[in-house]
């Protein structure tokens, strides 16, 4: 049976199927396609929250080496695809401007404090709501140190284990986000019984999208938002 709850479309790294991932151009494309949420990957480097997926620069930019060993100015001088710069998280917030929920994946260490502070700034000074954000990570220690119960948290899982719910409770998660390859219908049902939402990554193929809808998952991360919104 298909659930009547909304099936949310979260643009993965913006709209990665169409634009250079994790760039403002990609974020704008996901918004234009009507995504309910925008997912991006965040590191804290040289005092700035920057948006990039890998620990190294080669795959997505014209730079070389580890992101964490660069200055912010060096990172910002790079081409992240089609002339786009590596954005800051602040630029992503200002681009989204509350038109979608921002799913912030903490990739690097020591990102949780600066992310919490930036969210607080937008809530307290700019009229945003904590519900405009979800902070997620595979790193439980980072999620623990978010330490603000008003910020929604999602625990990223590769293959869910029997103890996943304990981990979710430990980080005060409101959602668990498993990989498509490992998610099962009993897992979705178990998470829902426990009051957890389930967002699955990364779902691009029509047959997989149909299966996720059928199983009642709450939403998917997708490189192609239009495939979710106009199946
Ligand atoms: O947030 C879900 C998904 O983005 C996690 O995997 O490798 O695409 O960051 P990855
Ligand atoms: Ca991610």
Short mmCIF file of N, CA and C in Angstrom, two decimals, residues 138 140 155-169 176-179 182-184 186-188 190-191 194 196 201:
data_model
loop_
_atom_site.label_atom_id
_atom_site.label_comp_id
_atom_site.label_asym_id
_atom_site.label_seq_id
_atom_site.Cartn_x
_atom_site.Cartn_y
_atom_site.Cartn_z
N UNK A 138 27.46 10.69 8.65
CA UNK A 138 27.83 9.32 9.04
C UNK A 138 28.59 9.36 10.35
N UNK A 140 28.94 9.99 13.97
CA UNK A 140 28.04 10.19 15.11
C UNK A 140 28.59 11.22 16.07
N UNK A 155 20.56 10.63 10.88
CA UNK A 155 21.73 9.75 10.93
C UNK A 155 21.87 9.04 9.58
N UNK A 156 23.00 9.23 8.93
CA UNK A 156 23.25 8.53 7.67
C UNK A 156 23.75 7.13 7.96
N UNK A 157 23.22 6.18 7.21
CA UNK A 157 23.60 4.78 7.38
C UNK A 157 23.98 4.23 6.02
N UNK A 158 24.96 3.37 6.00
CA UNK A 158 25.20 2.65 4.76
C UNK A 158 24.29 1.43 4.82
N UNK A 159 24.71 0.41 5.53
CA UNK A 159 23.88 -0.78 5.71
C UNK A 159 23.31 -0.73 7.13
N UNK A 160 22.00 -0.61 7.28
CA UNK A 160 21.45 -0.54 8.64
C UNK A 160 21.79 -1.80 9.45
N UNK A 161 22.21 -1.62 10.69
CA UNK A 161 22.49 -2.75 11.58
C UNK A 161 21.34 -2.92 12.56
N UNK A 162 21.39 -3.98 13.35
CA UNK A 162 20.34 -4.19 14.36
C UNK A 162 20.32 -3.07 15.38
N UNK A 163 21.46 -2.44 15.57
CA UNK A 163 21.57 -1.41 16.61
C UNK A 163 21.33 0.00 16.06
N UNK A 164 20.79 0.09 14.85
CA UNK A 164 20.68 1.42 14.25
C UNK A 164 19.82 2.37 15.09
N UNK A 165 18.76 1.80 15.72
CA UNK A 165 17.84 2.67 16.46
C UNK A 165 18.51 3.24 17.71
N UNK A 166 19.40 2.44 18.28
CA UNK A 166 20.16 2.92 19.46
C UNK A 166 21.04 4.09 19.05
N UNK A 167 21.72 3.93 17.92
CA UNK A 167 22.56 5.02 17.42
C UNK A 167 21.73 6.26 17.11
N UNK A 168 20.56 6.04 16.52
CA UNK A 168 19.69 7.17 16.18
C UNK A 168 19.27 7.91 17.44
N UNK A 169 18.94 7.15 18.48
CA UNK A 169 18.53 7.79 19.74
C UNK A 169 19.71 8.53 20.36
N UNK A 176 16.43 8.56 9.76
CA UNK A 176 17.57 7.71 9.41
C UNK A 176 17.59 7.60 7.89
N UNK A 177 18.79 7.76 7.33
CA UNK A 177 18.92 7.83 5.88
C UNK A 177 19.82 6.70 5.38
N UNK A 178 19.24 5.60 4.93
CA UNK A 178 20.04 4.47 4.46
C UNK A 178 20.34 4.55 2.96
N UNK A 179 21.35 3.79 2.57
CA UNK A 179 21.68 3.66 1.14
C UNK A 179 20.63 2.80 0.45
N UNK A 182 20.87 -1.06 0.37
CA UNK A 182 20.66 -1.89 1.55
C UNK A 182 19.31 -1.71 2.23
N UNK A 183 18.53 -0.73 1.79
CA UNK A 183 17.26 -0.50 2.49
C UNK A 183 16.28 -1.64 2.17
N UNK A 184 15.51 -2.00 3.17
CA UNK A 184 14.50 -3.05 3.00
C UNK A 184 13.16 -2.54 3.53
N UNK A 186 11.10 -4.12 5.64
CA UNK A 186 11.03 -4.26 7.11
C UNK A 186 11.79 -3.17 7.85
N UNK A 187 12.93 -2.72 7.28
CA UNK A 187 13.66 -1.63 7.93
C UNK A 187 12.80 -0.36 7.95
N UNK A 188 12.19 -0.03 6.82
CA UNK A 188 11.35 1.18 6.75
C UNK A 188 10.23 1.09 7.77
N UNK A 190 10.11 -0.74 10.50
CA UNK A 190 10.65 -0.69 11.87
C UNK A 190 10.98 0.76 12.26
N UNK A 191 11.62 1.48 11.37
CA UNK A 191 11.96 2.89 11.66
C UNK A 191 10.70 3.70 11.90
N UNK A 194 9.20 3.29 15.21
CA UNK A 194 9.97 3.99 16.24
C UNK A 194 9.86 5.51 16.12
N UNK A 196 10.74 7.32 13.53
CA UNK A 196 11.82 7.90 12.71
C UNK A 196 11.37 8.01 11.26
N UNK A 201 19.09 7.35 -0.01
CA UNK A 201 20.01 7.91 -1.02
C UNK A 201 20.64 6.77 -1.80
#
